[in-house]
mmCIF file of C-alpha atoms in Angstrom:
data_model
loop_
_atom_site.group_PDB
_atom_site.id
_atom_site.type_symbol
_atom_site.label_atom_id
_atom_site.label_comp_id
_atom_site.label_asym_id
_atom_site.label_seq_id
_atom_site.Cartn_x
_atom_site.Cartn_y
_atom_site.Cartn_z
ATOM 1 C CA UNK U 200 0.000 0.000 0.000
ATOM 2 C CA UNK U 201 1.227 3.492 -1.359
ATOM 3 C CA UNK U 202 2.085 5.566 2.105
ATOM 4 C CA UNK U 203 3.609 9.171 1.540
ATOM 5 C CA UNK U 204 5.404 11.189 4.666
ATOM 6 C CA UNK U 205 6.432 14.384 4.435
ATOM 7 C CA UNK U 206 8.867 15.368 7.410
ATOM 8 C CA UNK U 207 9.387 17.240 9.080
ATOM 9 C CA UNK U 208 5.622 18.602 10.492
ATOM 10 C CA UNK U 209 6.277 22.163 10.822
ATOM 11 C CA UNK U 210 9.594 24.424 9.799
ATOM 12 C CA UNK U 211 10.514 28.119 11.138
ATOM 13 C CA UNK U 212 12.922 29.627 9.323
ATOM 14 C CA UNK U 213 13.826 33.603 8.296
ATOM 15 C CA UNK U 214 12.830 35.894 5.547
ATOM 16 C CA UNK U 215 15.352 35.693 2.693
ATOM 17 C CA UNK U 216 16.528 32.012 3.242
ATOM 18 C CA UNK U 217 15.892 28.922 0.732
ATOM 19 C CA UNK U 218 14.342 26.253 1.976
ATOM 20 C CA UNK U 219 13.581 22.650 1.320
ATOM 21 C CA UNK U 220 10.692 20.957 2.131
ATOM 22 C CA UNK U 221 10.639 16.516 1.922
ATOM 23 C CA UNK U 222 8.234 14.232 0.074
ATOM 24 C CA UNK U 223 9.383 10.546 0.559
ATOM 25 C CA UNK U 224 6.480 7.680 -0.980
ATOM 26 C CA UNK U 225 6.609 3.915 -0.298
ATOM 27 C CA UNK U 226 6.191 2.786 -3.901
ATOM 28 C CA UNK U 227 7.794 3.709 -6.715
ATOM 29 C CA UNK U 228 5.141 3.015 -8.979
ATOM 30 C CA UNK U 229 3.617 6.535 -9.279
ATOM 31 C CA UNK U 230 2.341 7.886 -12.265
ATOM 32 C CA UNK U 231 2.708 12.036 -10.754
ATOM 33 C CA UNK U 232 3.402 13.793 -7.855
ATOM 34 C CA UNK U 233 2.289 17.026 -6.626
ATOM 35 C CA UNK U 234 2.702 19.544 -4.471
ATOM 36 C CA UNK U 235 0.046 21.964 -3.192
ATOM 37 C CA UNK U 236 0.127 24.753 -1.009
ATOM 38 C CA UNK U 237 -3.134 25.046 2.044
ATOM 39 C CA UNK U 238 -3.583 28.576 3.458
ATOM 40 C CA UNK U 239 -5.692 28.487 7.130
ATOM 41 C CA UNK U 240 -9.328 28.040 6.080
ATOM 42 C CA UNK U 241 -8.825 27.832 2.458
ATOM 43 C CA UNK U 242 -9.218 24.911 -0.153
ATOM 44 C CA UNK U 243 -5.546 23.971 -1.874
ATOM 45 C CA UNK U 244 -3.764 25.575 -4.578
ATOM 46 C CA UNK U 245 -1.835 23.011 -6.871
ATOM 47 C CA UNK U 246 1.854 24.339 -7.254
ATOM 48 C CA UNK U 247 3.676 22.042 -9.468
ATOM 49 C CA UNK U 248 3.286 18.414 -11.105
ATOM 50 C CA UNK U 249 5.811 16.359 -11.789
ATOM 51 C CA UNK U 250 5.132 13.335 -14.534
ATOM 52 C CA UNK U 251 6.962 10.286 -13.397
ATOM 53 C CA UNK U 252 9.064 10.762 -15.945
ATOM 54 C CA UNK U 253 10.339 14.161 -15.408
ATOM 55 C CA UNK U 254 12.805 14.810 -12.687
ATOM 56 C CA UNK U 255 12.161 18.756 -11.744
ATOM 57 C CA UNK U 256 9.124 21.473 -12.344
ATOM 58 C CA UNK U 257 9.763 25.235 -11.978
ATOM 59 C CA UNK U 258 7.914 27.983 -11.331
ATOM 60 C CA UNK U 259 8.763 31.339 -10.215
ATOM 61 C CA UNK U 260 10.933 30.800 -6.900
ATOM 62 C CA UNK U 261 9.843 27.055 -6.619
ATOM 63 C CA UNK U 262 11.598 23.795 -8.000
ATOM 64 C CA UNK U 263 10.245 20.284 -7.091
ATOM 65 C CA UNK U 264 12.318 17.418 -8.129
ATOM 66 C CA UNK U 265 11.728 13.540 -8.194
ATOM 67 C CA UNK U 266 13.557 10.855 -7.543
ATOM 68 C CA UNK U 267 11.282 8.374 -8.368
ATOM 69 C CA UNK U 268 13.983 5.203 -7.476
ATOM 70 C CA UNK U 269 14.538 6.424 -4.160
ATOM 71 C CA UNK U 270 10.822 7.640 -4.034
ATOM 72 C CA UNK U 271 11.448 10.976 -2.119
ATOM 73 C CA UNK U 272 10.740 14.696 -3.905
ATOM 74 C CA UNK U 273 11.892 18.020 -2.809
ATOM 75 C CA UNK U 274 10.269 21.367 -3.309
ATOM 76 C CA UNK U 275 12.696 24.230 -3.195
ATOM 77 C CA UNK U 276 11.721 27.669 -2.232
ATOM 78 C CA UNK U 277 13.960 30.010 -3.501
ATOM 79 C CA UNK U 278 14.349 33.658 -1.473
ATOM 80 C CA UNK U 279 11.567 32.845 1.191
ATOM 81 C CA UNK U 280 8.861 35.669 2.234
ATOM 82 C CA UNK U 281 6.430 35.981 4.679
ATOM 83 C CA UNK U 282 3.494 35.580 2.473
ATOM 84 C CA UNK U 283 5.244 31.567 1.522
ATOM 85 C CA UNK U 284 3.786 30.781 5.252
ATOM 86 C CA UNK U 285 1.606 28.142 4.484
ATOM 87 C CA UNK U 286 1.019 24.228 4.551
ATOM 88 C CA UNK U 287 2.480 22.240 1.761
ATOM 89 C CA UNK U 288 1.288 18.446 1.116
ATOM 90 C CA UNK U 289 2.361 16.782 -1.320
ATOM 91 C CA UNK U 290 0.340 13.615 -3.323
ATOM 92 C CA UNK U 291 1.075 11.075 -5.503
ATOM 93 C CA UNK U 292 -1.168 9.351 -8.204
ATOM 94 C CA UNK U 293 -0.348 5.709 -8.073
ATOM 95 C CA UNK U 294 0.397 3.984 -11.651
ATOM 96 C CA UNK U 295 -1.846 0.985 -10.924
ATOM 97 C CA UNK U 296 -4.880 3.574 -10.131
ATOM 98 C CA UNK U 297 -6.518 4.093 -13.077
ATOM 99 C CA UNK U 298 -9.251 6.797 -11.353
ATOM 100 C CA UNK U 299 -7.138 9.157 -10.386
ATOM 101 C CA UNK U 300 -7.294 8.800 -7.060
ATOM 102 C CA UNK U 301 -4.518 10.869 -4.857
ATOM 103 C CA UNK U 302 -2.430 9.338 -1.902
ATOM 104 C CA UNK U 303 -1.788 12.586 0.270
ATOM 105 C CA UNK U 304 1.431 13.430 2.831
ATOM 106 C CA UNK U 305 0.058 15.014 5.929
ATOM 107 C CA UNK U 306 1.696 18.082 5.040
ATOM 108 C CA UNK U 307 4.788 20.521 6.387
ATOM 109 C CA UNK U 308 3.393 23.950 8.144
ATOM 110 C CA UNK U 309 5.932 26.208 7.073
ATOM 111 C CA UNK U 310 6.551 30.076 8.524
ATOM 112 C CA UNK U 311 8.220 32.095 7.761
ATOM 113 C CA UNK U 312 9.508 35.268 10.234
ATOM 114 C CA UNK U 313 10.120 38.555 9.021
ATOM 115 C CA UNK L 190 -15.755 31.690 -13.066
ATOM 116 C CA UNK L 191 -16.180 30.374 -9.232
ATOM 117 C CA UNK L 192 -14.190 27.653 -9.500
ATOM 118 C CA UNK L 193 -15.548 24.934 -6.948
ATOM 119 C CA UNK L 194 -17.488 26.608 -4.456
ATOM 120 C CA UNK L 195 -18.980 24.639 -1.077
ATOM 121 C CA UNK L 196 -21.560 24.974 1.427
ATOM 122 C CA UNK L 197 -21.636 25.409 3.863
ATOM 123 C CA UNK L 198 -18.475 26.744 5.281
ATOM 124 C CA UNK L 199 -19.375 26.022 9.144
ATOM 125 C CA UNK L 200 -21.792 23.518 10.979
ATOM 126 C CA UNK L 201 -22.235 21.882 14.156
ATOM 127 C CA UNK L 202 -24.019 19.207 14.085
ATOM 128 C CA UNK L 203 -25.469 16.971 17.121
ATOM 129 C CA UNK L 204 -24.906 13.203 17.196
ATOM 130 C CA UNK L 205 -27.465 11.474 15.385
ATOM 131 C CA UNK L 206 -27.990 14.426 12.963
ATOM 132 C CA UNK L 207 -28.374 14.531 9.373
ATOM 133 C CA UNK L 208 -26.931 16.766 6.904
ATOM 134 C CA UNK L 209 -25.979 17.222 3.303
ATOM 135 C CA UNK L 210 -22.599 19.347 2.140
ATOM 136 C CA UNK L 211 -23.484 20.470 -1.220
ATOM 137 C CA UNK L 212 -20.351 21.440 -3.992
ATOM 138 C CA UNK L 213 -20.373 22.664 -7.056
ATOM 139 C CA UNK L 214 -17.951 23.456 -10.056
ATOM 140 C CA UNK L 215 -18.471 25.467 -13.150
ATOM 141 C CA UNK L 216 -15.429 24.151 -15.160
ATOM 142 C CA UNK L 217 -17.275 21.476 -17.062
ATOM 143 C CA UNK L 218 -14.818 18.813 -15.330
ATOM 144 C CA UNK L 219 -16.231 14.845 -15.563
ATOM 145 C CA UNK L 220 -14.643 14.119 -12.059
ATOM 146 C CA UNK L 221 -15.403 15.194 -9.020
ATOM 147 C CA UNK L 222 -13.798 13.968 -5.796
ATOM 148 C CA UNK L 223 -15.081 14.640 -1.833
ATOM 149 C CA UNK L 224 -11.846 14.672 0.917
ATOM 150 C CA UNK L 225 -11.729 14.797 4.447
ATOM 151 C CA UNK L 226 -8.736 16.179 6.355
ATOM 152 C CA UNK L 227 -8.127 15.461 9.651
ATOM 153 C CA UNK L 228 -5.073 17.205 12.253
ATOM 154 C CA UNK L 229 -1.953 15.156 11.413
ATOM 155 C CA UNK L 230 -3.107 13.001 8.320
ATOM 156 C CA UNK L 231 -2.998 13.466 4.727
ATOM 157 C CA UNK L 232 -6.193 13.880 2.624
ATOM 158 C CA UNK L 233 -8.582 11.009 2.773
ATOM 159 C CA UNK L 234 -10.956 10.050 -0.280
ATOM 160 C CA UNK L 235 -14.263 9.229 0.822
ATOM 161 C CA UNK L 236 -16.104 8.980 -2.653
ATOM 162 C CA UNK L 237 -15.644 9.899 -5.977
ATOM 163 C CA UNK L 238 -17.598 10.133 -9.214
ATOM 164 C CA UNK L 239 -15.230 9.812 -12.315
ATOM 165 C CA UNK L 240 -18.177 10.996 -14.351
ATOM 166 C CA UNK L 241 -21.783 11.975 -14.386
ATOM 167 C CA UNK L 242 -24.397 9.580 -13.229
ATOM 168 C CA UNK L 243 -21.447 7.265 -11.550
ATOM 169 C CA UNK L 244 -19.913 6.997 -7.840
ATOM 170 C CA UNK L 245 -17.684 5.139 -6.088
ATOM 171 C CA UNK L 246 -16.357 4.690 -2.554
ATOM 172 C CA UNK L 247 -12.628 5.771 -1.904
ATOM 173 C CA UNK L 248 -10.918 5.137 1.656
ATOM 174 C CA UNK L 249 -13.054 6.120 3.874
ATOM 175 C CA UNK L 250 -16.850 5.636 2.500
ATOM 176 C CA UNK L 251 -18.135 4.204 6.051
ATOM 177 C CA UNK L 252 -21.015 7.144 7.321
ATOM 178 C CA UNK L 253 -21.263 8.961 4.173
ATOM 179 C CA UNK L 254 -23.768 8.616 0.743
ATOM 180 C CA UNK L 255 -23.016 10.584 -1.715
ATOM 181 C CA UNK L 256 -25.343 12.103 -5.386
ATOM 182 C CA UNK L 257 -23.805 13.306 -8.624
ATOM 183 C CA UNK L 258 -26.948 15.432 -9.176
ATOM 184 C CA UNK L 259 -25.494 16.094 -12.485
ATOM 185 C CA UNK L 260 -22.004 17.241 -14.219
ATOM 186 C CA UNK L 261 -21.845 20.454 -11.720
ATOM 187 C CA UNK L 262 -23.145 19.032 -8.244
ATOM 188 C CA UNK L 263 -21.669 16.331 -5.995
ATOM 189 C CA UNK L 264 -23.015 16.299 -2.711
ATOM 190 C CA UNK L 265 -22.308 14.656 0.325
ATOM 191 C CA UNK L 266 -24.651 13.250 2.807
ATOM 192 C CA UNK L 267 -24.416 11.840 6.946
ATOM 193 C CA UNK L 268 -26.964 9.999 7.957
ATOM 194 C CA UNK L 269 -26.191 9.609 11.308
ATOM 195 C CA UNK L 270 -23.574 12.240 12.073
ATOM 196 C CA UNK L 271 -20.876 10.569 14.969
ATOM 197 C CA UNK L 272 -17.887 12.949 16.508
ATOM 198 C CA UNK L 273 -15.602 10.654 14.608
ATOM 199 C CA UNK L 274 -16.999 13.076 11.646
ATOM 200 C CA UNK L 275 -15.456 16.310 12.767
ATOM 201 C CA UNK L 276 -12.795 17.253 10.631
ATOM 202 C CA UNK L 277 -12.640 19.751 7.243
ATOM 203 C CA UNK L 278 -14.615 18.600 4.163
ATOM 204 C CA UNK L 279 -13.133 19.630 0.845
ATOM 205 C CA UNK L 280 -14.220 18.661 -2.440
ATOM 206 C CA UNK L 281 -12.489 18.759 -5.543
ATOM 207 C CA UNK L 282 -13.036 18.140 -9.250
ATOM 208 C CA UNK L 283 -10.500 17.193 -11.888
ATOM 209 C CA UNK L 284 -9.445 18.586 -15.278
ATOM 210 C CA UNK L 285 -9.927 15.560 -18.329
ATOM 211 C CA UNK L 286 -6.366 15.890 -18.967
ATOM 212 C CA UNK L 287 -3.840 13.418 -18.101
ATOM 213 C CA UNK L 288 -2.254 15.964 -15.723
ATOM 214 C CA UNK L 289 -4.739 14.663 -13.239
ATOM 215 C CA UNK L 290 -4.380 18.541 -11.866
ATOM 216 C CA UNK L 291 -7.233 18.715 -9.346
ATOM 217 C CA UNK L 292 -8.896 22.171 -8.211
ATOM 218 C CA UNK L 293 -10.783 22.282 -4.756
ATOM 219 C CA UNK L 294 -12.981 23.789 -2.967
ATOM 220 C CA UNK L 295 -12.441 26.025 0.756
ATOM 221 C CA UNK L 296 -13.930 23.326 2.549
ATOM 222 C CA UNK L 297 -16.220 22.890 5.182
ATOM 223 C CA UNK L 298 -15.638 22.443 8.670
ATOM 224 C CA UNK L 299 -18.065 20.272 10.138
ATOM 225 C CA UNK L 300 -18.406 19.433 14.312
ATOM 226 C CA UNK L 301 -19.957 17.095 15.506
ATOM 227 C CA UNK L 302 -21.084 17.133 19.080
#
């Protein structure tokens, strides 16, 4: 069964720095991964999707690779700001799945302090 | 365009109670998916409908129906709401790409008592 962790729960760090944030899945079988950002009381905003066989998205200050052999991803934030606070999940869309369904990491709370 | 708007945004709900969480999309998508989200876990499917006129359980189905009243509205219904049913609703619906990008909702935080 397809589990996905994202560690660690919640990260602090300064205005100005670049960050990484961790995706690791269980099977390597995916077909996509995403990541997603979750402002407090708000629905999620897809950031980037990766096809399984791609091994980095960009856009703007953010880069999310894939490793799918090792099954982890990374999303890179570039020049943090205060507005990046926010909860990040990532999800992955397992191969054998063919409804779309989305296996979901419980997410990193990031902040960032001005 | 809205997007995928839901109601409502708030309820409390005593055990025992009934209730329906309505959602709605105006982005023609074929898919439409309901979530729950509870503190320290991922997203959990409860049901989906891959198109109009069809639904199917995900994960977590257990306490919850669910009506594709046609290609815009999915809804989703408790029966018998328990306090292992508090947690944010979100629903989401999904582009006929192959991207599988999905667009949601802002949810619904539901309480039950």
């Amino acid at each position: 069964k397809q589990e996905v962790t994202q560690i660690p729960a919640a990260l602090s760090v300064p205005e100005g720095e670049n960050l990484v944030l961790n995706c690791s899945f269980t099977d390597s079988a995916i077909y996509n991964l995403q990541w997603f950002r979750q402002d407090p009381g708000k629905g999620l905003t897809s950031l980037l999707l990766i096809q399984s066989s791609q091994r980095e998205q960009t856009s703007g200050r953010l880069n999310a690779s894939l490793d799918k052999s090792s099954g982890r991803s990374t999303l890179y934030i570039a020049a943090s700001q205060p507005g990046d606070s926010a909860t990040y999940l990532c999800a992955v869309r397992p191969q054998r799945d063919s409804n779309y369904q989305l296996i979901w990491g419980a997410g990193t709370k990031l902040i960032i302090k001005p | 365009n809205a997007g995928v708007t839901q109601t409502p945004k708030f309820q409390v709900l005593k055990t025992g109670q009934s209730m329906t969480l309505q959602c709605a999309q105006d982005m023609n998508h074929n898919s439409m998916y309901w979530y729950r989200q509870d503190p320290g876990m991922g997203l959990r499917l409860i049901y989906y409908s891959a198109s109009e006129g069809t639904t199917d359980k995900g994960e977590v189905p257990n306490g919850y129906n669910v009506s594709r009243l046609n290609k815009r509205e999915f809804s989703l219904r408790l029966e018998s709401a328990a306090p292992s049913q508090t947690s944010v609703y979100f629903c989401a619906s999904r582009t006929g790409s192959s991207y599988n990008e999905q667009f949601f909702g802002p949810g619904t935080r539901l309480t039950v008592l």
